[in-house]
Amino acid sequence: MSELRCQKSETLKGDDEAEKEPENEPEMQAKPCAAVDAEEEEEKVNVSNMEVNQDEEKDAKHKQENPRSSKQSSSAYLVQCLVRVVFGCMAAVACGILYAAYLSAYHDRKFWFSAKQELEREISFQGGSGLYYYYYKHMLSAPSFERGFYELIMDNRTVAGQTINAVERFSLYPELITSFLYRYTNSQDLVEPIYFYIGMVFCLQALHVTALFVCSWVLSGTWVAGMLAVSWYVINRTDTTQVDIAVPLRENWALPCFSLQVVALTGFLSNNIRSTTEMFCYLTMSATTFTLLLIWEHGHYILFVQGLCLFLLDSFDLMPTRKMDDIHKVYLSSLLLAYLFQFENTSLLSSPLLSLQIGSVLARYFQQKMKIGPLVARVMKLFLHFHLVFSTSITYIYLVKKLIPVSGNDFILKFLEVKFGLNSTTDFITNYLLCQKSHQAPSQDLFLRLTQASVLPFYLLVLAICLLSTLETIYRRLSGEPMKTSHSLKDGRIGEQPPVIYHVFHSLFFGSLALLFDGMKYLWTPYVCMFTAFGVCSPDVFMTVFKWLKLKSMHPVVLALILSTAVPTIIGFSLWREYYPRVLADLGDLHEVHDPDTLELMTWIRLHAPAAAVFAGSPQLLGTIKLCSGSAVASLPLYTDFNLLKRTEDTYQVYAMRSAEDVYKLLTAQKTNYVIIEESICTELTRNKGCRVKDLLDIANGHVIFDQEEMYSVSKHGRFCHEIKMNYSPYTNYFTRVFWNHSYHVYKVNSVISFQY
C-alpha cells in the first residue's frame, strides 16, 4: 500500500518538478515512503497554518482599519462577561445560603429540635454518629484547648481497658476545629454549642451545593446549568445526603471538601485558563486534598478512584504532561502531610493511592529513559504505562505489608473477596459488614426515584454522547493525531475537552461502585445531578450530535444554542411545577421523632449508673450512651477498626445460642459492668433471614444446619437473650436485671458469682 501511495504521489507531481536538474532525480527516487508520508503531513500542517495566519492577518487588518469599533466590541464583550460572572456568583451563593436555611428549617421540623431539652437533642443524632459530638462537648468542657487535645490523644475513658488516640482513630479534626472556633470567637454568649456545631455542618452543605453549581457552570459555560444541578440535588435529597439523618457523620464533613476539590481539578484541567487562575485552582486542589485525607478515614480510597481516572487521561495523552506532574505532587505532598498530622498513621502508607502514585511516577521516569521511535511509541506506550504502573503498585503493597503490619488490610481484602463472589466464609465480621445497608447493592427504588425526577434518563443520554466522543478522541490520539488545545463550538468535539473526559471517567467509576455499594450513592448521585445539568445546558453536547448526524437543514451552531437554552428551560419549569410544592410541604409537615424508651434508658444511666461503669451493647446504642452519659463502653460504631469489630462480635454473643458462663467470660474480659439487650435485635423479624445478627452469630458459631435450602439454628443451649429473661439459674448467678422497658433490658454483670438454684 505504501508503494502505491509513493507511485501516486510521483504521478501527481507538477511540471516544475519535472524540469528539475537531473542530478536531483536519484535522490528523490531513493526517498523512502515514510519520508514521503511525513512530507505530506508536514505540507498539510503548513497549509492549515497558512490559513490560520491568513485569518489572523485579516483580523489584524480589520482592527487596524476600524480601531474604534474593535475597542468598543472588546469592551462590550468584557462588560458582558463581567455581568454574567457577577450574576452567576450571586446565584451560586444564593443557592448555597437558601439550601442551608432549608436544611436548618427541615431539621428543626423533623426533630422538634428547638423545643426539646439537651438530652433529647443528643439522642436525635442517629446511627451512632453522636460519638463525634461527644468529643466536641469534651473539648468545650476541658479547662483549655490544649488540655482537651491532650486528653483526646491519650483517651482512656472511651473504650474500656484501652488507651487510644481518639483523634487518629476517629478522625476528630472537624471537632477540634469547631471547638476551637467556638471557644476563641466568643460565641458562648451568642449561640448554644449544639447549634454552633450543626450550623457548621449546614454551612458545609451550602458549600457542597455551591461547588456543584460552579462545577456545572465551568463545564457548560452557563450558570443556568448550576441552577438546574442544585434543583435536582434538592429534589433527590434522600439519595444525595445523609445530613438530615445523622448530622455529625464524617461524610457530611468530607463530601463538601471533595466536591470543592473536584471543582478545583476541573478548572485546573481546562486548557484556556490564565496562569493566575491555574495557580489558584492548584492551591485549592492541594488544600482540599489534604483536608479530605485528614478528616475522613475513607478519603484515600476515594482519591484512589479519582487517581485512576487521571491515570487513564495520562495514559491516553489526553492532558498535558506538566499538569499530571503537578497532580502527582499534590497527591504525594498531601499524603505526607496527612501521615504526619494523623500521628504517623500506617494505613496511609499502605493505601492504594500512594502505590498508584509511586507506580505512575516510576513509569513516567522509565518511559523518558527509553529510546522509542514515534511509530513504535503509539503502539507500545499505553501497554508499557499500564504494565509499569500496576506492577510497581503491586510490588509496593507487598513490601509494605511485609515491613509494616497493618491490622485492617486483611479483613478488608477478605470482605472484598466475599463481596465479589471470589470466596465464601462463615466469619462473623465479614458477613456482618456485608449485611450493612451501605455495603449492599442499592434497591430499584433508587433508580425509580431518579427516573421520576427526570435526571436519570437525561444522565444516560449525556453520558453516552460524551463517552462516544471521548472514545473518538482516544482513537485519534492512538492514531497519532495531536490533541487540540483550543476548541470552538463549530468543532463539535465535546470529548476533546480534558475536564469533560475526566468527568466521564469519574461518573463511570463511581457509578460502578454505586451499583455495588448503596453507601456510594451519596458520592455518585450529586455528580449525576451536576453532570446531567451540564449536558443539557452545553451547546457543545448538542453540536457533537449534529456533527455526527451531518445536519444541513439548519445551521447547527444556531440550533445548538437554541436547544441548550430551551431544553433546560422546559426541564426547570416542569421541575418547579411538580416538586416545588413538595419541598414546601416537607417544611410544613411536622415529622416529630420521639423515642421515649431510649430517653428513659439514658435518664436511668445518668441517675443510677456509677461514673466508672462500663456498658456493653450494640455499637450504635453505645455511641449514644457515650454521648449522653460519658461512660466507658465495650465497643464503638467504627467499621474500619478490626479490634473494635472483634469486641463487637464478643458483645453480640448475648444474642447467640451460648451458655451463661461463656457470655459471662466474654463480658468480664472486656471489663463490662452492665450489658444492654435490645428487643429489636433479639426478636428481629423484618430483615432477610441470614442477615440478622442472631443468624450471623449462629453461622459463625456452627449452630446452623441446612435442610432443603432452609436454615435452622440448633444448639444445646437456648438463645441467651431469651433465656436470661426467664430469670432462672444459671443466668441469675451471673447477671442481675436492674432496668427494663419495652425496648431495653439492662443487666448488671455480677462481680461475685452467686450460685442460686
Short mmCIF file of N, CA, C and O in Angstrom, two decimals, residues 18-75:
data_model
loop_
_atom_site.label_atom_id
_atom_site.label_comp_id
_atom_site.label_asym_id
_atom_site.label_seq_id
_atom_site.Cartn_x
_atom_site.Cartn_y
_atom_site.Cartn_z
N ALA A 18 9.20 18.33 -12.82
CA ALA A 18 9.75 17.60 -13.96
C ALA A 18 10.93 18.32 -14.58
O ALA A 18 11.78 17.72 -15.23
N GLU A 19 10.94 19.65 -14.41
CA GLU A 19 12.01 20.44 -15.00
C GLU A 19 13.21 20.58 -14.10
O GLU A 19 14.11 21.36 -14.36
N LYS A 20 13.28 19.85 -13.01
CA LYS A 20 14.40 19.95 -12.09
C LYS A 20 15.64 19.35 -12.70
O LYS A 20 15.58 18.56 -13.65
N GLU A 21 16.80 19.66 -12.15
CA GLU A 21 18.07 19.18 -12.66
C GLU A 21 18.15 17.67 -12.52
O GLU A 21 17.62 17.08 -11.57
N PRO A 22 18.89 17.00 -13.45
CA PRO A 22 18.93 15.53 -13.43
C PRO A 22 19.61 14.97 -12.20
O PRO A 22 19.25 13.90 -11.74
N GLU A 23 20.59 15.71 -11.64
CA GLU A 23 21.29 15.13 -10.51
C GLU A 23 20.42 14.98 -9.27
O GLU A 23 20.76 14.26 -8.34
N ASN A 24 19.28 15.68 -9.22
CA ASN A 24 18.40 15.57 -8.05
C ASN A 24 17.44 14.39 -8.15
O ASN A 24 16.82 14.02 -7.16
N GLU A 25 17.28 13.83 -9.36
CA GLU A 25 16.29 12.77 -9.52
C GLU A 25 16.64 11.52 -8.73
O GLU A 25 15.77 10.92 -8.10
N PRO A 26 17.91 11.05 -8.72
CA PRO A 26 18.19 9.83 -7.93
C PRO A 26 17.88 10.01 -6.46
O PRO A 26 17.40 9.09 -5.81
N GLU A 27 18.13 11.20 -5.95
CA GLU A 27 17.86 11.41 -4.52
C GLU A 27 16.37 11.31 -4.24
O GLU A 27 15.96 10.72 -3.25
N MET A 28 15.56 11.88 -5.10
CA MET A 28 14.12 11.83 -4.88
C MET A 28 13.58 10.42 -5.03
O MET A 28 12.69 10.00 -4.29
N GLN A 29 14.13 9.69 -6.00
CA GLN A 29 13.65 8.33 -6.16
C GLN A 29 14.07 7.44 -5.00
O GLN A 29 13.40 6.47 -4.68
N ALA A 30 15.20 7.81 -4.39
CA ALA A 30 15.68 6.98 -3.28
C ALA A 30 14.99 7.27 -1.97
O ALA A 30 15.22 6.60 -0.98
N LYS A 31 14.15 8.26 -1.94
CA LYS A 31 13.47 8.59 -0.68
C LYS A 31 12.51 7.48 -0.28
O LYS A 31 11.74 7.01 -1.12
N PRO A 32 12.51 7.09 0.99
CA PRO A 32 11.55 6.06 1.44
C PRO A 32 10.14 6.61 1.50
O PRO A 32 9.93 7.82 1.59
N CYS A 33 9.18 5.68 1.52
CA CYS A 33 7.76 6.09 1.57
C CYS A 33 7.41 6.79 2.85
O CYS A 33 6.56 7.68 2.89
N ALA A 34 8.05 6.37 3.96
CA ALA A 34 7.76 7.03 5.25
C ALA A 34 8.11 8.48 5.20
O ALA A 34 7.40 9.35 5.74
N ALA A 35 9.23 8.80 4.49
CA ALA A 35 9.61 10.21 4.38
C ALA A 35 8.59 10.98 3.56
O ALA A 35 8.26 12.13 3.85
N VAL A 36 8.07 10.31 2.52
CA VAL A 36 7.03 10.98 1.71
C VAL A 36 5.79 11.24 2.53
O VAL A 36 5.18 12.31 2.46
N ASP A 37 5.39 10.24 3.36
CA ASP A 37 4.23 10.44 4.24
C ASP A 37 4.46 11.60 5.19
O ASP A 37 3.57 12.42 5.43
N ALA A 38 5.68 11.64 5.74
CA ALA A 38 5.98 12.74 6.67
C ALA A 38 5.91 14.08 5.97
O ALA A 38 5.42 15.07 6.52
N GLU A 39 6.40 14.11 4.71
CA GLU A 39 6.34 15.36 3.97
C GLU A 39 4.90 15.76 3.69
O GLU A 39 4.53 16.95 3.78
N GLU A 40 4.07 14.76 3.36
CA GLU A 40 2.66 15.09 3.10
C GLU A 40 1.98 15.65 4.34
O GLU A 40 1.25 16.64 4.27
N GLU A 41 2.23 15.01 5.50
CA GLU A 41 1.64 15.52 6.73
C GLU A 41 2.14 16.91 7.05
O GLU A 41 1.39 17.78 7.48
N GLU A 42 3.46 17.12 6.78
CA GLU A 42 4.02 18.44 7.07
C GLU A 42 3.42 19.49 6.15
O GLU A 42 3.14 20.62 6.57
N GLU A 43 3.19 19.11 4.87
CA GLU A 43 2.57 20.05 3.95
C GLU A 43 1.15 20.40 4.40
O GLU A 43 0.73 21.56 4.34
N LYS A 44 0.41 19.37 4.90
CA LYS A 44 -0.96 19.64 5.39
C LYS A 44 -0.94 20.59 6.57
O LYS A 44 -1.74 21.52 6.66
N VAL A 45 -0.01 20.35 7.49
CA VAL A 45 0.09 21.23 8.65
C VAL A 45 0.45 22.64 8.23
O VAL A 45 -0.09 23.63 8.72
N ASN A 46 1.40 22.74 7.24
CA ASN A 46 1.80 24.07 6.77
C ASN A 46 0.64 24.81 6.12
O ASN A 46 0.46 26.02 6.30
N VAL A 47 -0.16 24.05 5.32
CA VAL A 47 -1.31 24.67 4.68
C VAL A 47 -2.30 25.19 5.70
O VAL A 47 -2.82 26.31 5.61
N SER A 48 -2.59 24.34 6.74
CA SER A 48 -3.52 24.78 7.78
C SER A 48 -2.98 25.98 8.54
O SER A 48 -3.71 26.91 8.86
N ASN A 49 -1.66 25.97 8.80
CA ASN A 49 -1.07 27.12 9.49
C ASN A 49 -1.14 28.37 8.65
O ASN A 49 -1.36 29.48 9.15
N MET A 50 -0.96 28.20 7.32
CA MET A 50 -1.06 29.36 6.43
C MET A 50 -2.47 29.93 6.44
O MET A 50 -2.67 31.15 6.45
N GLU A 51 -3.47 29.03 6.46
CA GLU A 51 -4.85 29.52 6.50
C GLU A 51 -5.12 30.27 7.80
O GLU A 51 -5.76 31.32 7.79
N VAL A 52 -4.62 29.71 8.92
CA VAL A 52 -4.81 30.39 10.20
C VAL A 52 -4.12 31.75 10.20
O VAL A 52 -4.66 32.76 10.66
N ASN A 53 -2.90 31.78 9.63
CA ASN A 53 -2.17 33.05 9.58
C ASN A 53 -2.90 34.06 8.72
O ASN A 53 -2.93 35.26 9.03
N GLN A 54 -3.48 33.58 7.59
CA GLN A 54 -4.23 34.50 6.75
C GLN A 54 -5.44 35.07 7.48
O GLN A 54 -5.74 36.26 7.37
N ASP A 55 -6.14 34.20 8.25
CA ASP A 55 -7.28 34.70 9.02
C ASP A 55 -6.85 35.71 10.06
O ASP A 55 -7.51 36.73 10.26
N GLU A 56 -5.71 35.41 10.71
CA GLU A 56 -5.22 36.36 11.71
C GLU A 56 -4.82 37.68 11.08
O GLU A 56 -5.04 38.76 11.63
N GLU A 57 -4.19 37.60 9.86
CA GLU A 57 -3.80 38.83 9.18
C GLU A 57 -5.03 39.65 8.80
O GLU A 57 -5.04 40.88 8.90
N LYS A 58 -6.09 38.94 8.35
CA LYS A 58 -7.32 39.65 8.01
C LYS A 58 -7.92 40.33 9.23
O LYS A 58 -8.36 41.48 9.17
N ASP A 59 -7.94 39.60 10.39
CA ASP A 59 -8.48 40.20 11.61
C ASP A 59 -7.66 41.39 12.04
O ASP A 59 -8.20 42.43 12.45
N ALA A 60 -6.32 41.25 11.94
CA ALA A 60 -5.46 42.36 12.34
C ALA A 60 -5.66 43.56 11.42
O ALA A 60 -5.69 44.73 11.87
N LYS A 61 -5.80 43.29 10.12
CA LYS A 61 -6.02 44.38 9.18
C LYS A 61 -7.35 45.07 9.44
O LYS A 61 -7.46 46.30 9.39
N HIS A 62 -8.37 44.24 9.77
CA HIS A 62 -9.68 44.82 10.07
C HIS A 62 -9.63 45.69 11.32
O HIS A 62 -10.24 46.75 11.38
N LYS A 63 -8.86 45.23 12.31
CA LYS A 63 -8.74 46.02 13.54
C LYS A 63 -7.99 47.31 13.29
O LYS A 63 -8.29 48.35 13.89
N GLN A 64 -6.97 47.26 12.38
CA GLN A 64 -6.24 48.49 12.08
C GLN A 64 -7.11 49.48 11.34
O GLN A 64 -7.02 50.69 11.56
N GLU A 65 -7.97 48.93 10.46
CA GLU A 65 -8.84 49.84 9.72
C GLU A 65 -9.95 50.41 10.59
O GLU A 65 -10.40 51.53 10.39
N ASN A 66 -10.42 49.62 11.58
CA ASN A 66 -11.52 50.08 12.45
C ASN A 66 -11.11 49.94 13.90
O ASN A 66 -11.62 49.08 14.62
N PRO A 67 -10.18 50.74 14.37
CA PRO A 67 -9.72 50.61 15.75
C PRO A 67 -10.80 50.95 16.76
O PRO A 67 -10.90 50.35 17.82
N ARG A 68 -11.62 51.93 16.43
CA ARG A 68 -12.65 52.35 17.39
C ARG A 68 -13.70 51.26 17.57
O ARG A 68 -14.11 50.95 18.69
N SER A 69 -14.14 50.66 16.48
CA SER A 69 -15.17 49.61 16.58
C SER A 69 -14.63 48.39 17.30
O SER A 69 -15.34 47.74 18.07
N SER A 70 -13.33 48.06 17.05
CA SER A 70 -12.76 46.90 17.74
C SER A 70 -12.66 47.13 19.23
O SER A 70 -12.92 46.24 20.04
N LYS A 71 -12.27 48.35 19.64
CA LYS A 71 -12.20 48.66 21.07
C LYS A 71 -13.58 48.59 21.70
O LYS A 71 -13.76 48.09 22.81
N GLN A 72 -14.59 49.11 20.99
CA GLN A 72 -15.95 49.09 21.53
C GLN A 72 -16.46 47.66 21.68
O GLN A 72 -17.09 47.31 22.68
N SER A 73 -16.18 46.84 20.66
CA SER A 73 -16.65 45.45 20.74
C SER A 73 -15.95 44.69 21.87
O SER A 73 -16.58 43.90 22.58
N SER A 74 -14.64 44.92 22.03
CA SER A 74 -13.92 44.23 23.11
C SER A 74 -14.39 44.69 24.47
O SER A 74 -14.56 43.88 25.39
N SER A 75 -14.62 45.99 24.63
CA SER A 75 -15.11 46.48 25.92
C SER A 75 -16.52 45.97 26.20
O SER A 75 -16.85 45.61 27.34
#
